[in-house]
CSV table of N, CA and C in Angstrom, one decimal:
chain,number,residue,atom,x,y,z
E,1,UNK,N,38.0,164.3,133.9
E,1,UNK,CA,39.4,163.9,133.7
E,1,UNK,C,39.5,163.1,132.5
E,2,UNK,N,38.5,162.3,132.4
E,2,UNK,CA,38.6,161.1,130.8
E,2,UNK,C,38.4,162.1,129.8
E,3,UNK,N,37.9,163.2,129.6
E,3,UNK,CA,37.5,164.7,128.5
E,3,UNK,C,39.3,165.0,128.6
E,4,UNK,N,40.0,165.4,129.3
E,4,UNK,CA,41.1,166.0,129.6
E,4,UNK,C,41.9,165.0,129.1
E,5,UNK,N,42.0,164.0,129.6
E,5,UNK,CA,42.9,162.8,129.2
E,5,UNK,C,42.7,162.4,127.7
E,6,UNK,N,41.7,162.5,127.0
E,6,UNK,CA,41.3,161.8,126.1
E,6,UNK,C,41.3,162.9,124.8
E,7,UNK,N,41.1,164.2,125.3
E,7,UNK,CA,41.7,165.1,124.6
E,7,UNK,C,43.6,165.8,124.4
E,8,UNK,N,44.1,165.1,125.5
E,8,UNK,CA,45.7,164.9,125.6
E,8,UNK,C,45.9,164.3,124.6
E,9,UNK,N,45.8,162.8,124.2
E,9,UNK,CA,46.2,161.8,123.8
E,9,UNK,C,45.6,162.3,122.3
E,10,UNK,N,44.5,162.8,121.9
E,10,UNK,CA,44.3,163.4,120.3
E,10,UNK,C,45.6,164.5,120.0
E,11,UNK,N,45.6,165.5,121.0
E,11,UNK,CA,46.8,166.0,120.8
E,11,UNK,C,47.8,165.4,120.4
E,12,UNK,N,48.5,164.8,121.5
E,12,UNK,CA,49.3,163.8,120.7
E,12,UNK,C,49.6,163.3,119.7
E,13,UNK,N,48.3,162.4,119.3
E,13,UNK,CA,48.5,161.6,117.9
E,13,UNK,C,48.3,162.9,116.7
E,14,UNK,N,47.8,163.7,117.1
E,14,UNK,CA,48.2,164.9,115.8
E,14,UNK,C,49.1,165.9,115.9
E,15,UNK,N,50.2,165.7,117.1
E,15,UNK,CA,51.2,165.5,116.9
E,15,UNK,C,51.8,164.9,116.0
E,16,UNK,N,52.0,163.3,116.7
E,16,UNK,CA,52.3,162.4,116.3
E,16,UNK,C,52.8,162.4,114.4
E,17,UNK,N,51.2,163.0,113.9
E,17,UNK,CA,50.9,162.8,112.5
E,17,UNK,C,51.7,163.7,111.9
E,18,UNK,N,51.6,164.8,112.6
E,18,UNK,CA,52.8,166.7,111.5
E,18,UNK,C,53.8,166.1,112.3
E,19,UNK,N,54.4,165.2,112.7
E,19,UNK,CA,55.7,164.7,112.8
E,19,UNK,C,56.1,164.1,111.9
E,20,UNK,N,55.5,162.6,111.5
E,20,UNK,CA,55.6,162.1,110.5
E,20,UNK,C,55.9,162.9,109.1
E,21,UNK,N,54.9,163.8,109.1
E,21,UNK,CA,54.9,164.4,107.7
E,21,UNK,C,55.8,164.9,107.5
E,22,UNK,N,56.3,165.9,108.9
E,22,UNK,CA,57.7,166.7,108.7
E,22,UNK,C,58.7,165.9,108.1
E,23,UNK,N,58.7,164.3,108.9
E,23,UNK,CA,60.4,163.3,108.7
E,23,UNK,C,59.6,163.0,107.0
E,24,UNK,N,58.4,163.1,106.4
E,24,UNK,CA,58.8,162.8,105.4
E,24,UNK,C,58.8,163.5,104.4
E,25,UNK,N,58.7,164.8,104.4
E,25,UNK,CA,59.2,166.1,104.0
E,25,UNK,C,60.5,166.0,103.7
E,26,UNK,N,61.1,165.6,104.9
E,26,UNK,CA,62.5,165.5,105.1
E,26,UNK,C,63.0,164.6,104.2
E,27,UNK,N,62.8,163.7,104.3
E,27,UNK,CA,63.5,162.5,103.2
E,27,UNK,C,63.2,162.8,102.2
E,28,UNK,N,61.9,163.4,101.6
E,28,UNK,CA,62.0,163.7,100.3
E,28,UNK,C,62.6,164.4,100.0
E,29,UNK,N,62.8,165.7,100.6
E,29,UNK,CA,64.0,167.0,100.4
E,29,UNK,C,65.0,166.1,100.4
E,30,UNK,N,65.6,165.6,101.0
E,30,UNK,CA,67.1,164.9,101.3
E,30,UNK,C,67.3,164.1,99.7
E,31,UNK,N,66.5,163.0,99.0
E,31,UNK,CA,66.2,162.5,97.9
E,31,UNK,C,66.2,163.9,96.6
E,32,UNK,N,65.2,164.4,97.0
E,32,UNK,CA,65.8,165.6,96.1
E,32,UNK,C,67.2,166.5,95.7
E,33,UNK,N,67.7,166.8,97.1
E,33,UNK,CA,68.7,167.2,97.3
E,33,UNK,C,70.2,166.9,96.9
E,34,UNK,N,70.5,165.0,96.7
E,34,UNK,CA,70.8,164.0,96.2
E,34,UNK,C,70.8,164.2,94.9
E,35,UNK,N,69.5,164.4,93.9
E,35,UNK,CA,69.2,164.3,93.0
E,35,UNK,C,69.8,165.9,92.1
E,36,UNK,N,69.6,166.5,93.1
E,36,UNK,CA,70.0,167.9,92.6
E,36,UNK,C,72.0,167.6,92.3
E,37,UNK,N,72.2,167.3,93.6
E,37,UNK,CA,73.6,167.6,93.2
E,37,UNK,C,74.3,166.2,92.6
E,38,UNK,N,73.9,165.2,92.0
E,38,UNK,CA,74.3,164.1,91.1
E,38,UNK,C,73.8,165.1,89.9
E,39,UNK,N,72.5,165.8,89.9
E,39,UNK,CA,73.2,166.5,88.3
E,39,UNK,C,73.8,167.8,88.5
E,40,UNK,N,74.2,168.4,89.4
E,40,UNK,CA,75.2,169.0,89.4
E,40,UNK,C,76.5,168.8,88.9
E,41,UNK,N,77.2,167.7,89.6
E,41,UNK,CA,77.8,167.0,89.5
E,41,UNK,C,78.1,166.2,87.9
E,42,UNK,N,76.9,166.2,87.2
E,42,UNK,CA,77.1,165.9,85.8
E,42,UNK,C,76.8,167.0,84.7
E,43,UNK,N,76.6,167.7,85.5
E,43,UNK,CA,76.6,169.1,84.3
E,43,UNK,C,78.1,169.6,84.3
E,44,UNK,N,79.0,169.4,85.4
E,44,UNK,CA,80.0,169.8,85.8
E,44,UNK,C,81.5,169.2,85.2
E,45,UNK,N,80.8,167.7,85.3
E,45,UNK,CA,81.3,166.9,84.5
E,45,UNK,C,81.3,167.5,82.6
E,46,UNK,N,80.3,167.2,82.3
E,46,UNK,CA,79.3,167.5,80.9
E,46,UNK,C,80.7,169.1,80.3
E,47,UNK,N,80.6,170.2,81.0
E,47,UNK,CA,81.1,171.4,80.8
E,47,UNK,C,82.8,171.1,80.6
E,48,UNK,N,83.0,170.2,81.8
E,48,UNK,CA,84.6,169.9,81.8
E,48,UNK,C,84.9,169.7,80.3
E,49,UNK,N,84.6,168.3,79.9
E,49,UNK,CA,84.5,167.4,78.7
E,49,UNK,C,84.2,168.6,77.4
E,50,UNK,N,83.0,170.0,77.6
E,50,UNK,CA,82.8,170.5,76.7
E,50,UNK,C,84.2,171.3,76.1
E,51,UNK,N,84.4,172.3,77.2
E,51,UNK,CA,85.9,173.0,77.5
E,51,UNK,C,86.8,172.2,76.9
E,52,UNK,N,87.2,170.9,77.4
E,52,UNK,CA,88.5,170.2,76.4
E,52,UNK,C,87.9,169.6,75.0
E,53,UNK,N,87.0,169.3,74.4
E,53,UNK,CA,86.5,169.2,73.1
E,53,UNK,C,86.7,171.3,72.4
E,54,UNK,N,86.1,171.9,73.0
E,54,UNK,CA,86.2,173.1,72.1
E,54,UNK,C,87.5,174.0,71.9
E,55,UNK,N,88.5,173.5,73.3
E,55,UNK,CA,89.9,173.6,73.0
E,55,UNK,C,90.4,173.0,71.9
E,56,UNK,N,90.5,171.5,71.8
E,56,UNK,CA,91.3,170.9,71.0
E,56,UNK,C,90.4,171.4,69.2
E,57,UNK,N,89.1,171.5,69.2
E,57,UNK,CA,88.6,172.3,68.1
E,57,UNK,C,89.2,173.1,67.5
E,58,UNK,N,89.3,174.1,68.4
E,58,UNK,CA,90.2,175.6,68.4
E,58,UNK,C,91.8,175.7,68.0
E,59,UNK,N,92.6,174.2,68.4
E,59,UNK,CA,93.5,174.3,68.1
E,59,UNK,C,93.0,174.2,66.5
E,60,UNK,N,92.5,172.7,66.4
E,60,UNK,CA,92.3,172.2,65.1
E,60,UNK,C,92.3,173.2,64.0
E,61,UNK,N,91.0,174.1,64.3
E,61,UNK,CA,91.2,175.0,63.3
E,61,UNK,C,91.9,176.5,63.3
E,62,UNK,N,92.7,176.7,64.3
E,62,UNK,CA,93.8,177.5,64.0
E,62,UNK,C,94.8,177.0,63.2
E,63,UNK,N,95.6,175.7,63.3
E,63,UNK,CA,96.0,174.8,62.4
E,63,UNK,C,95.7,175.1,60.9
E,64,UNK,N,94.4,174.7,60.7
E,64,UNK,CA,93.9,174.7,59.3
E,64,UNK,C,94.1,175.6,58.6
E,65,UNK,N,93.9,176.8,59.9
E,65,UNK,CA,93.3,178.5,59.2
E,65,UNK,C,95.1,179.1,58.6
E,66,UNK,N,96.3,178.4,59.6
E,66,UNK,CA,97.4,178.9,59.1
E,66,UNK,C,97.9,178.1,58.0
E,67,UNK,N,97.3,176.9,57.8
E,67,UNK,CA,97.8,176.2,56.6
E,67,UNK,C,97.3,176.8,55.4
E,68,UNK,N,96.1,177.2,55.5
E,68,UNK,CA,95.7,177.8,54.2
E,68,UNK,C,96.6,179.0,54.0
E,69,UNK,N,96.8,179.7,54.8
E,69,UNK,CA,97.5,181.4,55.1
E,69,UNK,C,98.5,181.0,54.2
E,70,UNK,N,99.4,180.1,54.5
E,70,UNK,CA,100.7,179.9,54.1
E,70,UNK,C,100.9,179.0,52.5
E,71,UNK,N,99.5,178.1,52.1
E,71,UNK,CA,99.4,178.0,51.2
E,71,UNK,C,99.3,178.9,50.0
E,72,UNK,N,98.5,180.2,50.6
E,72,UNK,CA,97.8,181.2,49.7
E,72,UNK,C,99.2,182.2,49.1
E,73,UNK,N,99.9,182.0,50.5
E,73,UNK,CA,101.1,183.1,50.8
E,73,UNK,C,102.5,182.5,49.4
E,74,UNK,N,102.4,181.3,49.4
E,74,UNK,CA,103.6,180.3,48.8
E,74,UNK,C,102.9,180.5,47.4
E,75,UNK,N,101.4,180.6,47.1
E,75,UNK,CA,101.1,180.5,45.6
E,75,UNK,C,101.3,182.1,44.9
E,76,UNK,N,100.6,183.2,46.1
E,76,UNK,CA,101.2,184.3,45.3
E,76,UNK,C,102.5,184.6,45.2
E,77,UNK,N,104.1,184.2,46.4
E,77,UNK,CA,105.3,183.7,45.8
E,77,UNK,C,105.8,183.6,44.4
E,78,UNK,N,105.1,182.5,44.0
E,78,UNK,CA,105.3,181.5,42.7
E,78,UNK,C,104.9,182.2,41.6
E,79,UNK,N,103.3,182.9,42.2
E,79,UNK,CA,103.5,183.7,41.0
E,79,UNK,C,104.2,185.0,40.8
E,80,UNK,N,104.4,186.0,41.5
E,80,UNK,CA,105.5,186.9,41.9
E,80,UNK,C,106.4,186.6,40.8
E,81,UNK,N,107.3,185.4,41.1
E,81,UNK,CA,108.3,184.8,40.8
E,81,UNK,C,108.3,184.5,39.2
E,82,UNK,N,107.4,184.2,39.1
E,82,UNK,CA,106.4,184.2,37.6
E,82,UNK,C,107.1,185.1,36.7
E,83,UNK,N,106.1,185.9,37.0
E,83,UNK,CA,106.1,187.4,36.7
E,83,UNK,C,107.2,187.9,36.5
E,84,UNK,N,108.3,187.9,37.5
E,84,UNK,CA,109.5,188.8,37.1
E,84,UNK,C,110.0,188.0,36.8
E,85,UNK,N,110.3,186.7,36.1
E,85,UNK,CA,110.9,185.8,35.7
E,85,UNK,C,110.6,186.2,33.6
E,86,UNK,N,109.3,186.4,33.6
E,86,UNK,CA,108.3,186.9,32.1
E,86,UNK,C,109.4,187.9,31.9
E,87,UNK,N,109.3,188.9,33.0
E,87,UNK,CA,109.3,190.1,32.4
E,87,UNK,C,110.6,190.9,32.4
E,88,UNK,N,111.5,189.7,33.1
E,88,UNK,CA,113.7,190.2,32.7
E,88,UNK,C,113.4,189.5,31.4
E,89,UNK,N,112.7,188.7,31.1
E,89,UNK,CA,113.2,187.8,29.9
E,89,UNK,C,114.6,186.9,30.3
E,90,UNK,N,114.4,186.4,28.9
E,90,UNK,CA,115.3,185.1,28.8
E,90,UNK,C,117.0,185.7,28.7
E,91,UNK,N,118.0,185.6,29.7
E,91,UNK,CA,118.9,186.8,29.3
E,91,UNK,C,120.5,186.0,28.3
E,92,UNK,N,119.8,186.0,27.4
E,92,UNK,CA,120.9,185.1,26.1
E,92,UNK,C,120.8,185.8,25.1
């Protein structure tokens, strides 16, 4: 019976032990898991902040791109204007 009994109680404590291991499996997953989605959570952040930086970019340089347009557009005008201005002559 002390063979039977004494072999119970080894059971047990190696139980006992892949129990432990399991709960600390567990916490470490849980710590991981934590860790995963705090940087989820900051990549998500990170993308938000990228999206409104490459919007306001986007406007910026559509801005730019029609100021030139209209610069370019106002100087061939002028000269247009030029030109047939040369070429009625002076009318006196």
């Amino acid at each position: 019976d002390d063979d039977a009994l004494n072999r119970t109680k080894r059971q047990v404590e190696d139980v006992k032990a892949i129990m432990g291991e399991n709960v600390q499996r567990i916490v470490a997953r849980g710590e991981t898991l934590e860790n995963l989605d705090q940087r989820a959570s900051d990549l998500s952040a990170n993308a938000n902040e990228f999206q409104r930086t490459s919007r306001n970019l986007q406007r910026k340089m559509w801005w730019k791109n029609t100021k030139m347009i209209l610069i370019i557009a106002l100087v061939v005008i002028i000269i247009i204007v030029i030109i047939i201005i040369a070429a009625v002559g002076p009318s006196s």
